[in-house]
């Protein structure tokens, strides 16, 4: 093939047959490469949709937990459990005791839900960790909402407006692979795993969808190029 093109270069011009051959070769290469790019873009678009569906479902459920389900509080206060949701009679509803991070593993149904007040501590949990009553509640209420999604992991950040006591889902990400456990420097971990280097693409190389109510000064929104996972 190389010699063929060298011979073409030595000539003063191209014959019609030669032009047809070159155009045909270019067409074949485009046919091979184009689906790779379109498939990649489809995965990125789908990841954003999965994140958006989870975001809507979590926001609906946390609003419900706060406003209408004060009776669930005793169930979430079992001995030796970390309780993040407590009833506050002054505001007439449930409030969060701290910002929480949620991990949901999905594979033809939710396999587990884990909650922590630190994303980095959340990475230390996994299939072997037991579920609290609060985690089981979220699992039960979210199972149908994200049913039919792709195999992967959802990560969410939920906080509370201290002025109006509204529970608010700040950011949800969908990523095809689980975040690795934090080992060593947190700064290095963020750079190597949680930095968006392209649209919906993390520095770890994994495609990651985003749905967020937060803004980010780097590129206008969480998940934008140059921003970090969950705006950390």
PDB file of N, CA and C in Angstrom, residues 127-227:
ATOM      1  N   UNK A 127     -19.260  -4.249  48.634  1.00  0.00           N
ATOM      2  CA  UNK A 127     -20.213  -5.360  48.715  1.00  0.00           C
ATOM      3  C   UNK A 127     -20.265  -6.000  50.103  1.00  0.00           C
ATOM      4  N   UNK A 128     -19.135  -5.992  50.803  1.00  0.00           N
ATOM      5  CA  UNK A 128     -19.089  -6.693  52.085  1.00  0.00           C
ATOM      6  C   UNK A 128     -19.645  -5.910  53.258  1.00  0.00           C
ATOM      7  N   UNK A 129     -19.881  -4.611  53.080  1.00  0.00           N
ATOM      8  CA  UNK A 129     -20.363  -3.785  54.185  1.00  0.00           C
ATOM      9  C   UNK A 129     -21.854  -4.012  54.422  1.00  0.00           C
ATOM     10  N   UNK A 130     -22.247  -4.059  55.688  1.00  0.00           N
ATOM     11  CA  UNK A 130     -23.655  -4.255  56.035  1.00  0.00           C
ATOM     12  C   UNK A 130     -24.435  -2.968  55.794  1.00  0.00           C
ATOM     13  N   UNK A 131     -25.754  -3.088  55.643  1.00  0.00           N
ATOM     14  CA  UNK A 131     -26.609  -1.937  55.370  1.00  0.00           C
ATOM     15  C   UNK A 131     -27.344  -1.499  56.624  1.00  0.00           C
ATOM     16  N   UNK A 132     -27.429  -0.197  56.836  1.00  0.00           N
ATOM     17  CA  UNK A 132     -28.202   0.359  57.937  1.00  0.00           C
ATOM     18  C   UNK A 132     -29.666   0.479  57.514  1.00  0.00           C
ATOM     19  N   UNK A 133     -30.514   0.824  58.482  1.00  0.00           N
ATOM     20  CA  UNK A 133     -31.936   1.008  58.179  1.00  0.00           C
ATOM     21  C   UNK A 133     -32.143   2.151  57.187  1.00  0.00           C
ATOM     22  N   UNK A 134     -31.356   3.206  57.337  1.00  0.00           N
ATOM     23  CA  UNK A 134     -31.443   4.353  56.435  1.00  0.00           C
ATOM     24  C   UNK A 134     -31.070   3.950  55.012  1.00  0.00           C
ATOM     25  N   UNK A 135     -30.012   3.176  54.871  1.00  0.00           N
ATOM     26  CA  UNK A 135     -29.570   2.719  53.555  1.00  0.00           C
ATOM     27  C   UNK A 135     -30.589   1.794  52.907  1.00  0.00           C
ATOM     28  N   UNK A 136     -31.195   0.935  53.708  1.00  0.00           N
ATOM     29  CA  UNK A 136     -32.226   0.037  53.187  1.00  0.00           C
ATOM     30  C   UNK A 136     -33.463   0.814  52.736  1.00  0.00           C
ATOM     31  N   UNK A 137     -33.774   1.888  53.466  1.00  0.00           N
ATOM     32  CA  UNK A 137     -34.904   2.734  53.091  1.00  0.00           C
ATOM     33  C   UNK A 137     -34.667   3.361  51.717  1.00  0.00           C
ATOM     34  N   UNK A 138     -33.467   3.910  51.506  1.00  0.00           N
ATOM     35  CA  UNK A 138     -33.136   4.525  50.217  1.00  0.00           C
ATOM     36  C   UNK A 138     -33.151   3.471  49.116  1.00  0.00           C
ATOM     37  N   UNK A 139     -32.597   2.308  49.396  1.00  0.00           N
ATOM     38  CA  UNK A 139     -32.571   1.229  48.405  1.00  0.00           C
ATOM     39  C   UNK A 139     -33.985   0.854  47.968  1.00  0.00           C
ATOM     40  N   UNK A 140     -34.867   0.709  48.927  1.00  0.00           N
ATOM     41  CA  UNK A 140     -36.245   0.325  48.615  1.00  0.00           C
ATOM     42  C   UNK A 140     -36.951   1.388  47.768  1.00  0.00           C
ATOM     43  N   UNK A 141     -36.723   2.656  48.102  1.00  0.00           N
ATOM     44  CA  UNK A 141     -37.427   3.740  47.418  1.00  0.00           C
ATOM     45  C   UNK A 141     -36.825   4.096  46.059  1.00  0.00           C
ATOM     46  N   UNK A 142     -35.561   3.732  45.846  1.00  0.00           N
ATOM     47  CA  UNK A 142     -34.893   4.076  44.592  1.00  0.00           C
ATOM     48  C   UNK A 142     -34.878   2.922  43.595  1.00  0.00           C
ATOM     49  N   UNK A 143     -35.186   1.731  44.028  1.00  0.00           N
ATOM     50  CA  UNK A 143     -35.023   0.554  43.171  1.00  0.00           C
ATOM     51  C   UNK A 143     -35.847   0.649  41.890  1.00  0.00           C
ATOM     52  N   UNK A 144     -37.086   1.065  42.001  1.00  0.00           N
ATOM     53  CA  UNK A 144     -37.939   1.153  40.820  1.00  0.00           C
ATOM     54  C   UNK A 144     -37.601   2.368  39.966  1.00  0.00           C
ATOM     55  N   UNK A 145     -37.120   3.431  40.610  1.00  0.00           N
ATOM     56  CA  UNK A 145     -36.842   4.672  39.879  1.00  0.00           C
ATOM     57  C   UNK A 145     -35.714   4.494  38.883  1.00  0.00           C
ATOM     58  N   UNK A 146     -34.643   3.804  39.279  1.00  0.00           N
ATOM     59  CA  UNK A 146     -33.513   3.627  38.373  1.00  0.00           C
ATOM     60  C   UNK A 146     -33.517   2.245  37.723  1.00  0.00           C
ATOM     61  N   UNK A 147     -34.624   1.534  37.854  1.00  0.00           N
ATOM     62  CA  UNK A 147     -34.743   0.211  37.243  1.00  0.00           C
ATOM     63  C   UNK A 147     -34.620   0.326  35.721  1.00  0.00           C
ATOM     64  N   UNK A 148     -33.823  -0.543  35.143  1.00  0.00           N
ATOM     65  CA  UNK A 148     -33.617  -0.508  33.701  1.00  0.00           C
ATOM     66  C   UNK A 148     -32.395   0.269  33.275  1.00  0.00           C
ATOM     67  N   UNK A 149     -31.659   0.825  34.252  1.00  0.00           N
ATOM     68  CA  UNK A 149     -30.448   1.552  33.933  1.00  0.00           C
ATOM     69  C   UNK A 149     -29.298   0.616  33.602  1.00  0.00           C
ATOM     70  N   UNK A 150     -28.179   1.194  33.281  1.00  0.00           N
ATOM     71  CA  UNK A 150     -27.006   0.414  32.927  1.00  0.00           C
ATOM     72  C   UNK A 150     -26.268  -0.041  34.183  1.00  0.00           C
ATOM     73  N   UNK A 151     -25.511  -1.104  34.054  1.00  0.00           N
ATOM     74  CA  UNK A 151     -24.677  -1.559  35.159  1.00  0.00           C
ATOM     75  C   UNK A 151     -23.663  -0.465  35.494  1.00  0.00           C
ATOM     76  N   UNK A 152     -23.574  -0.125  36.775  1.00  0.00           N
ATOM     77  CA  UNK A 152     -22.649   0.918  37.170  1.00  0.00           C
ATOM     78  C   UNK A 152     -22.926   1.411  38.572  1.00  0.00           C
ATOM     79  N   UNK A 153     -22.407   2.597  38.883  1.00  0.00           N
ATOM     80  CA  UNK A 153     -22.480   3.146  40.235  1.00  0.00           C
ATOM     81  C   UNK A 153     -22.971   4.583  40.195  1.00  0.00           C
ATOM     82  N   UNK A 154     -23.893   4.883  41.113  1.00  0.00           N
ATOM     83  CA  UNK A 154     -24.394   6.234  41.286  1.00  0.00           C
ATOM     84  C   UNK A 154     -23.782   6.816  42.559  1.00  0.00           C
ATOM     85  N   UNK A 155     -23.328   8.074  42.460  1.00  0.00           N
ATOM     86  CA  UNK A 155     -22.797   8.774  43.627  1.00  0.00           C
ATOM     87  C   UNK A 155     -23.549  10.092  43.776  1.00  0.00           C
ATOM     88  N   UNK A 156     -24.015  10.369  44.994  1.00  0.00           N
ATOM     89  CA  UNK A 156     -24.815  11.567  45.223  1.00  0.00           C
ATOM     90  C   UNK A 156     -24.321  12.325  46.451  1.00  0.00           C
ATOM     91  N   UNK A 157     -24.493  13.626  46.389  1.00  0.00           N
ATOM     92  CA  UNK A 157     -24.173  14.507  47.516  1.00  0.00           C
ATOM     93  C   UNK A 157     -25.464  15.199  47.938  1.00  0.00           C
ATOM     94  N   UNK A 158     -25.828  15.036  49.207  1.00  0.00           N
ATOM     95  CA  UNK A 158     -27.083  15.606  49.719  1.00  0.00           C
ATOM     96  C   UNK A 158     -26.764  16.483  50.919  1.00  0.00           C
ATOM     97  N   UNK A 159     -27.329  17.674  50.938  1.00  0.00           N
ATOM     98  CA  UNK A 159     -27.078  18.592  52.051  1.00  0.00           C
ATOM     99  C   UNK A 159     -28.391  19.262  52.456  1.00  0.00           C
ATOM    100  N   UNK A 160     -28.290  20.202  53.387  1.00  0.00           N
ATOM    101  CA  UNK A 160     -29.488  20.869  53.890  1.00  0.00           C
ATOM    102  C   UNK A 160     -29.252  22.358  53.950  1.00  0.00           C
ATOM    103  N   UNK A 161     -30.244  23.102  53.484  1.00  0.00           N
ATOM    104  CA  UNK A 161     -30.190  24.553  53.579  1.00  0.00           C
ATOM    105  C   UNK A 161     -30.422  24.940  55.035  1.00  0.00           C
ATOM    106  N   UNK A 162     -29.407  25.481  55.715  1.00  0.00           N
ATOM    107  CA  UNK A 162     -29.544  25.773  57.151  1.00  0.00           C
ATOM    108  C   UNK A 162     -30.544  26.883  57.450  1.00  0.00           C
ATOM    109  N   UNK A 163     -30.899  27.663  56.435  1.00  0.00           N
ATOM    110  CA  UNK A 163     -31.844  28.761  56.648  1.00  0.00           C
ATOM    111  C   UNK A 163     -33.283  28.282  56.538  1.00  0.00           C
ATOM    112  N   UNK A 164     -33.547  27.474  55.495  1.00  0.00           N
ATOM    113  CA  UNK A 164     -34.925  27.033  55.261  1.00  0.00           C
ATOM    114  C   UNK A 164     -35.126  25.555  55.603  1.00  0.00           C
ATOM    115  N   UNK A 165     -34.071  24.869  55.997  1.00  0.00           N
ATOM    116  CA  UNK A 165     -34.122  23.453  56.375  1.00  0.00           C
ATOM    117  C   UNK A 165     -34.664  22.566  55.255  1.00  0.00           C
ATOM    118  N   UNK A 166     -34.301  22.901  54.037  1.00  0.00           N
ATOM    119  CA  UNK A 166     -34.700  22.061  52.905  1.00  0.00           C
ATOM    120  C   UNK A 166     -33.594  21.058  52.596  1.00  0.00           C
ATOM    121  N   UNK A 167     -33.960  19.787  52.499  1.00  0.00           N
ATOM    122  CA  UNK A 167     -33.001  18.780  52.087  1.00  0.00           C
ATOM    123  C   UNK A 167     -32.822  18.906  50.572  1.00  0.00           C
ATOM    124  N   UNK A 168     -31.573  18.972  50.136  1.00  0.00           N
ATOM    125  CA  UNK A 168     -31.310  19.248  48.727  1.00  0.00           C
ATOM    126  C   UNK A 168     -30.251  18.300  48.184  1.00  0.00           C
ATOM    127  N   UNK A 169     -30.576  17.651  47.081  1.00  0.00           N
ATOM    128  CA  UNK A 169     -29.590  16.850  46.362  1.00  0.00           C
ATOM    129  C   UNK A 169     -28.761  17.812  45.518  1.00  0.00           C
ATOM    130  N   UNK A 170     -27.479  17.897  45.823  1.00  0.00           N
ATOM    131  CA  UNK A 170     -26.617  18.853  45.130  1.00  0.00           C
ATOM    132  C   UNK A 170     -26.111  18.311  43.802  1.00  0.00           C
ATOM    133  N   UNK A 171     -25.627  17.072  43.829  1.00  0.00           N
ATOM    134  CA  UNK A 171     -25.011  16.500  42.634  1.00  0.00           C
ATOM    135  C   UNK A 171     -25.187  14.990  42.614  1.00  0.00           C
ATOM    136  N   UNK A 172     -25.445  14.452  41.429  1.00  0.00           N
ATOM    137  CA  UNK A 172     -25.443  12.998  41.223  1.00  0.00           C
ATOM    138  C   UNK A 172     -24.558  12.689  40.016  1.00  0.00           C
ATOM    139  N   UNK A 173     -23.695  11.693  40.173  1.00  0.00           N
ATOM    140  CA  UNK A 173     -22.869  11.206  39.073  1.00  0.00           C
ATOM    141  C   UNK A 173     -23.197   9.738  38.807  1.00  0.00           C
ATOM    142  N   UNK A 174     -23.158   9.354  37.540  1.00  0.00           N
ATOM    143  CA  UNK A 174     -23.208   7.946  37.172  1.00  0.00           C
ATOM    144  C   UNK A 174     -21.882   7.594  36.527  1.00  0.00           C
ATOM    145  N   UNK A 175     -21.230   6.565  37.047  1.00  0.00           N
ATOM    146  CA  UNK A 175     -19.934   6.145  36.523  1.00  0.00           C
ATOM    147  C   UNK A 175     -19.974   4.642  36.290  1.00  0.00           C
ATOM    148  N   UNK A 176     -19.346   4.201  35.227  1.00  0.00           N
ATOM    149  CA  UNK A 176     -19.446   2.794  34.833  1.00  0.00           C
ATOM    150  C   UNK A 176     -18.679   1.862  35.766  1.00  0.00           C
ATOM    151  N   UNK A 177     -17.673   2.383  36.454  1.00  0.00           N
ATOM    152  CA  UNK A 177     -16.882   1.563  37.366  1.00  0.00           C
ATOM    153  C   UNK A 177     -16.847   2.227  38.735  1.00  0.00           C
ATOM    154  N   UNK A 178     -16.664   1.440  39.775  1.00  0.00           N
ATOM    155  CA  UNK A 178     -16.648   1.970  41.130  1.00  0.00           C
ATOM    156  C   UNK A 178     -15.388   2.807  41.366  1.00  0.00           C
ATOM    157  N   UNK A 179     -15.552   3.884  42.131  1.00  0.00           N
ATOM    158  CA  UNK A 179     -14.390   4.681  42.498  1.00  0.00           C
ATOM    159  C   UNK A 179     -13.433   3.821  43.319  1.00  0.00           C
ATOM    160  N   UNK A 180     -12.142   3.879  43.032  1.00  0.00           N
ATOM    161  CA  UNK A 180     -11.191   3.105  43.821  1.00  0.00           C
ATOM    162  C   UNK A 180     -11.052   3.663  45.228  1.00  0.00           C
ATOM    163  N   UNK A 181     -10.631   2.827  46.148  1.00  0.00           N
ATOM    164  CA  UNK A 181     -10.430   3.264  47.530  1.00  0.00           C
ATOM    165  C   UNK A 181      -9.312   4.302  47.585  1.00  0.00           C
ATOM    166  N   UNK A 182      -9.494   5.296  48.454  1.00  0.00           N
ATOM    167  CA  UNK A 182      -8.479   6.330  48.603  1.00  0.00           C
ATOM    168  C   UNK A 182      -7.281   5.761  49.357  1.00  0.00           C
ATOM    169  N   UNK A 183      -6.140   5.758  48.702  1.00  0.00           N
ATOM    170  CA  UNK A 183      -4.895   5.318  49.322  1.00  0.00           C
ATOM    171  C   UNK A 183      -3.842   6.384  49.045  1.00  0.00           C
ATOM    172  N   UNK A 184      -3.195   6.857  50.099  1.00  0.00           N
ATOM    173  CA  UNK A 184      -2.192   7.894  49.919  1.00  0.00           C
ATOM    174  C   UNK A 184      -2.792   9.286  49.956  1.00  0.00           C
ATOM    175  N   UNK A 185      -2.199  10.187  49.191  1.00  0.00           N
ATOM    176  CA  UNK A 185      -2.589  11.592  49.203  1.00  0.00           C
ATOM    177  C   UNK A 185      -3.972  11.810  48.585  1.00  0.00           C
ATOM    178  N   UNK A 186      -4.831  12.525  49.323  1.00  0.00           N
ATOM    179  CA  UNK A 186      -6.163  12.857  48.805  1.00  0.00           C
ATOM    180  C   UNK A 186      -6.038  13.766  47.588  1.00  0.00           C
ATOM    181  N   UNK A 187      -5.062  14.670  47.613  1.00  0.00           N
ATOM    182  CA  UNK A 187      -4.848  15.580  46.490  1.00  0.00           C
ATOM    183  C   UNK A 187      -4.475  14.805  45.230  1.00  0.00           C
ATOM    184  N   UNK A 188      -3.584  13.832  45.368  1.00  0.00           N
ATOM    185  CA  UNK A 188      -3.201  13.011  44.221  1.00  0.00           C
ATOM    186  C   UNK A 188      -4.382  12.176  43.736  1.00  0.00           C
ATOM    187  N   UNK A 189      -5.175  11.684  44.676  1.00  0.00           N
ATOM    188  CA  UNK A 189      -6.349  10.877  44.335  1.00  0.00           C
ATOM    189  C   UNK A 189      -7.324  11.701  43.495  1.00  0.00           C
ATOM    190  N   UNK A 190      -7.577  12.928  43.917  1.00  0.00           N
ATOM    191  CA  UNK A 190      -8.490  13.798  43.181  1.00  0.00           C
ATOM    192  C   UNK A 190      -7.980  14.060  41.765  1.00  0.00           C
ATOM    193  N   UNK A 191      -6.688  14.344  41.659  1.00  0.00           N
ATOM    194  CA  UNK A 191      -6.103  14.635  40.353  1.00  0.00           C
ATOM    195  C   UNK A 191      -6.149  13.426  39.424  1.00  0.00           C
ATOM    196  N   UNK A 192      -5.864  12.266  39.963  1.00  0.00           N
ATOM    197  CA  UNK A 192      -5.751  11.051  39.147  1.00  0.00           C
ATOM    198  C   UNK A 192      -7.091  10.378  38.858  1.00  0.00           C
ATOM    199  N   UNK A 193      -8.122  10.688  39.660  1.00  0.00           N
ATOM    200  CA  UNK A 193      -9.393   9.974  39.519  1.00  0.00           C
ATOM    201  C   UNK A 193     -10.623  10.865  39.339  1.00  0.00           C
ATOM    202  N   UNK A 194     -10.621  12.058  39.907  1.00  0.00           N
ATOM    203  CA  UNK A 194     -11.853  12.840  40.010  1.00  0.00           C
ATOM    204  C   UNK A 194     -11.861  14.119  39.177  1.00  0.00           C
ATOM    205  N   UNK A 195     -10.891  14.285  38.304  1.00  0.00           N
ATOM    206  CA  UNK A 195     -10.774  15.497  37.503  1.00  0.00           C
ATOM    207  C   UNK A 195     -11.396  15.268  36.127  1.00  0.00           C
ATOM    208  N   UNK A 196     -12.304  16.144  35.712  1.00  0.00           N
ATOM    209  CA  UNK A 196     -12.909  16.021  34.385  1.00  0.00           C
ATOM    210  C   UNK A 196     -11.972  16.620  33.339  1.00  0.00           C
ATOM    211  N   UNK A 197     -11.419  15.752  32.495  1.00  0.00           N
ATOM    212  CA  UNK A 197     -10.478  16.202  31.463  1.00  0.00           C
ATOM    213  C   UNK A 197     -11.172  16.433  30.126  1.00  0.00           C
ATOM    214  N   UNK A 198     -12.343  15.840  29.969  1.00  0.00           N
ATOM    215  CA  UNK A 198     -13.198  16.077  28.806  1.00  0.00           C
ATOM    216  C   UNK A 198     -14.640  16.043  29.293  1.00  0.00           C
ATOM    217  N   UNK A 199     -15.557  16.355  28.431  1.00  0.00           N
ATOM    218  CA  UNK A 199     -16.964  16.268  28.781  1.00  0.00           C
ATOM    219  C   UNK A 199     -17.324  14.829  29.132  1.00  0.00           C
ATOM    220  N   UNK A 200     -17.778  14.617  30.372  1.00  0.00           N
ATOM    221  CA  UNK A 200     -18.188  13.303  30.863  1.00  0.00           C
ATOM    222  C   UNK A 200     -17.058  12.287  30.900  1.00  0.00           C
ATOM    223  N   UNK A 201     -15.815  12.747  30.935  1.00  0.00           N
ATOM    224  CA  UNK A 201     -14.686  11.836  31.001  1.00  0.00           C
ATOM    225  C   UNK A 201     -13.749  12.249  32.134  1.00  0.00           C
ATOM    226  N   UNK A 202     -13.552  11.312  33.098  1.00  0.00           N
ATOM    227  CA  UNK A 202     -12.687  11.573  34.239  1.00  0.00           C
ATOM    228  C   UNK A 202     -11.226  11.285  33.906  1.00  0.00           C
ATOM    229  N   UNK A 203     -10.334  11.822  34.740  1.00  0.00           N
ATOM    230  CA  UNK A 203      -8.902  11.587  34.554  1.00  0.00           C
ATOM    231  C   UNK A 203      -8.541  10.115  34.734  1.00  0.00           C
ATOM    232  N   UNK A 204      -9.399   9.339  35.385  1.00  0.00           N
ATOM    233  CA  UNK A 204      -9.181   7.900  35.514  1.00  0.00           C
ATOM    234  C   UNK A 204      -9.439   7.169  34.201  1.00  0.00           C
ATOM    235  N   UNK A 205     -10.084   7.856  33.231  1.00  0.00           N
ATOM    236  CA  UNK A 205     -10.406   7.245  31.948  1.00  0.00           C
ATOM    237  C   UNK A 205     -11.825   6.744  31.863  1.00  0.00           C
ATOM    238  N   UNK A 206     -12.596   6.862  32.952  1.00  0.00           N
ATOM    239  CA  UNK A 206     -13.968   6.364  32.965  1.00  0.00           C
ATOM    240  C   UNK A 206     -14.957   7.446  32.541  1.00  0.00           C
ATOM    241  N   UNK A 207     -15.967   7.021  31.805  1.00  0.00           N
ATOM    242  CA  UNK A 207     -17.056   7.914  31.443  1.00  0.00           C
ATOM    243  C   UNK A 207     -17.935   8.146  32.664  1.00  0.00           C
ATOM    244  N   UNK A 208     -18.295   9.397  32.895  1.00  0.00           N
ATOM    245  CA  UNK A 208     -19.037   9.763  34.109  1.00  0.00           C
ATOM    246  C   UNK A 208     -20.085  10.812  33.778  1.00  0.00           C
ATOM    247  N   UNK A 209     -21.362  10.465  33.955  1.00  0.00           N
ATOM    248  CA  UNK A 209     -22.450  11.410  33.724  1.00  0.00           C
ATOM    249  C   UNK A 209     -22.691  12.280  34.943  1.00  0.00           C
ATOM    250  N   UNK A 210     -23.317  13.435  34.745  1.00  0.00           N
ATOM    251  CA  UNK A 210     -23.526  14.386  35.833  1.00  0.00           C
ATOM    252  C   UNK A 210     -24.897  15.039  35.738  1.00  0.00           C
ATOM    253  N   UNK A 211     -25.519  15.196  36.902  1.00  0.00           N
ATOM    254  CA  UNK A 211     -26.695  16.058  37.022  1.00  0.00           C
ATOM    255  C   UNK A 211     -26.521  16.817  38.327  1.00  0.00           C
ATOM    256  N   UNK A 212     -26.546  18.152  38.257  1.00  0.00           N
ATOM    257  CA  UNK A 212     -26.196  18.921  39.448  1.00  0.00           C
ATOM    258  C   UNK A 212     -26.938  20.241  39.515  1.00  0.00           C
ATOM    259  N   UNK A 213     -27.202  20.667  40.762  1.00  0.00           N
ATOM    260  CA  UNK A 213     -27.755  21.993  40.994  1.00  0.00           C
ATOM    261  C   UNK A 213     -26.648  22.962  41.388  1.00  0.00           C
ATOM    262  N   UNK A 214     -25.437  22.444  41.554  1.00  0.00           N
ATOM    263  CA  UNK A 214     -24.306  23.272  41.940  1.00  0.00           C
ATOM    264  C   UNK A 214     -23.677  23.944  40.722  1.00  0.00           C
ATOM    265  N   UNK A 215     -23.020  25.063  40.978  1.00  0.00           N
ATOM    266  CA  UNK A 215     -22.238  25.743  39.953  1.00  0.00           C
ATOM    267  C   UNK A 215     -20.761  25.573  40.289  1.00  0.00           C
ATOM    268  N   UNK A 216     -19.941  25.759  39.288  1.00  0.00           N
ATOM    269  CA  UNK A 216     -18.506  25.616  39.478  1.00  0.00           C
ATOM    270  C   UNK A 216     -17.802  26.720  38.707  1.00  0.00           C
ATOM    271  N   UNK A 217     -16.902  27.425  39.378  1.00  0.00           N
ATOM    272  CA  UNK A 217     -16.275  28.583  38.758  1.00  0.00           C
ATOM    273  C   UNK A 217     -15.366  28.213  37.580  1.00  0.00           C
ATOM    274  N   UNK A 218     -14.923  26.957  37.526  1.00  0.00           N
ATOM    275  CA  UNK A 218     -13.990  26.555  36.473  1.00  0.00           C
ATOM    276  C   UNK A 218     -14.625  26.615  35.092  1.00  0.00           C
ATOM    277  N   UNK A 219     -15.817  26.014  34.972  1.00  0.00           N
ATOM    278  CA  UNK A 219     -16.427  25.963  33.643  1.00  0.00           C
ATOM    279  C   UNK A 219     -17.942  26.119  33.710  1.00  0.00           C
ATOM    280  N   UNK A 220     -18.431  26.704  34.788  1.00  0.00           N
ATOM    281  CA  UNK A 220     -19.846  27.007  34.865  1.00  0.00           C
ATOM    282  C   UNK A 220     -20.714  25.949  35.499  1.00  0.00           C
ATOM    283  N   UNK A 221     -20.253  24.703  35.559  1.00  0.00           N
ATOM    284  CA  UNK A 221     -21.081  23.661  36.145  1.00  0.00           C
ATOM    285  C   UNK A 221     -20.231  22.454  36.535  1.00  0.00           C
ATOM    286  N   UNK A 222     -20.724  21.692  37.485  1.00  0.00           N
ATOM    287  CA  UNK A 222     -20.038  20.480  37.903  1.00  0.00           C
ATOM    288  C   UNK A 222     -20.082  19.472  36.761  1.00  0.00           C
ATOM    289  N   UNK A 223     -18.972  18.856  36.471  1.00  0.00           N
ATOM    290  CA  UNK A 223     -18.890  17.942  35.342  1.00  0.00           C
ATOM    291  C   UNK A 223     -18.311  18.597  34.105  1.00  0.00           C
ATOM    292  N   UNK A 224     -18.131  19.913  34.155  1.00  0.00           N
ATOM    293  CA  UNK A 224     -17.508  20.610  33.038  1.00  0.00           C
ATOM    294  C   UNK A 224     -16.008  20.351  33.020  1.00  0.00           C
ATOM    295  N   UNK A 225     -15.393  20.559  31.876  1.00  0.00           N
ATOM    296  CA  UNK A 225     -13.960  20.334  31.732  1.00  0.00           C
ATOM    297  C   UNK A 225     -13.200  21.206  32.733  1.00  0.00           C
ATOM    298  N   UNK A 226     -12.339  20.580  33.516  1.00  0.00           N
ATOM    299  CA  UNK A 226     -11.568  21.308  34.522  1.00  0.00           C
ATOM    300  C   UNK A 226     -12.182  21.275  35.907  1.00  0.00           C
ATOM    301  N   UNK A 227     -13.435  20.825  36.014  1.00  0.00           N
ATOM    302  CA  UNK A 227     -14.072  20.722  37.326  1.00  0.00           C
ATOM    303  C   UNK A 227     -13.729  19.380  37.960  1.00  0.00           C
TER     304      UNK A 227
END
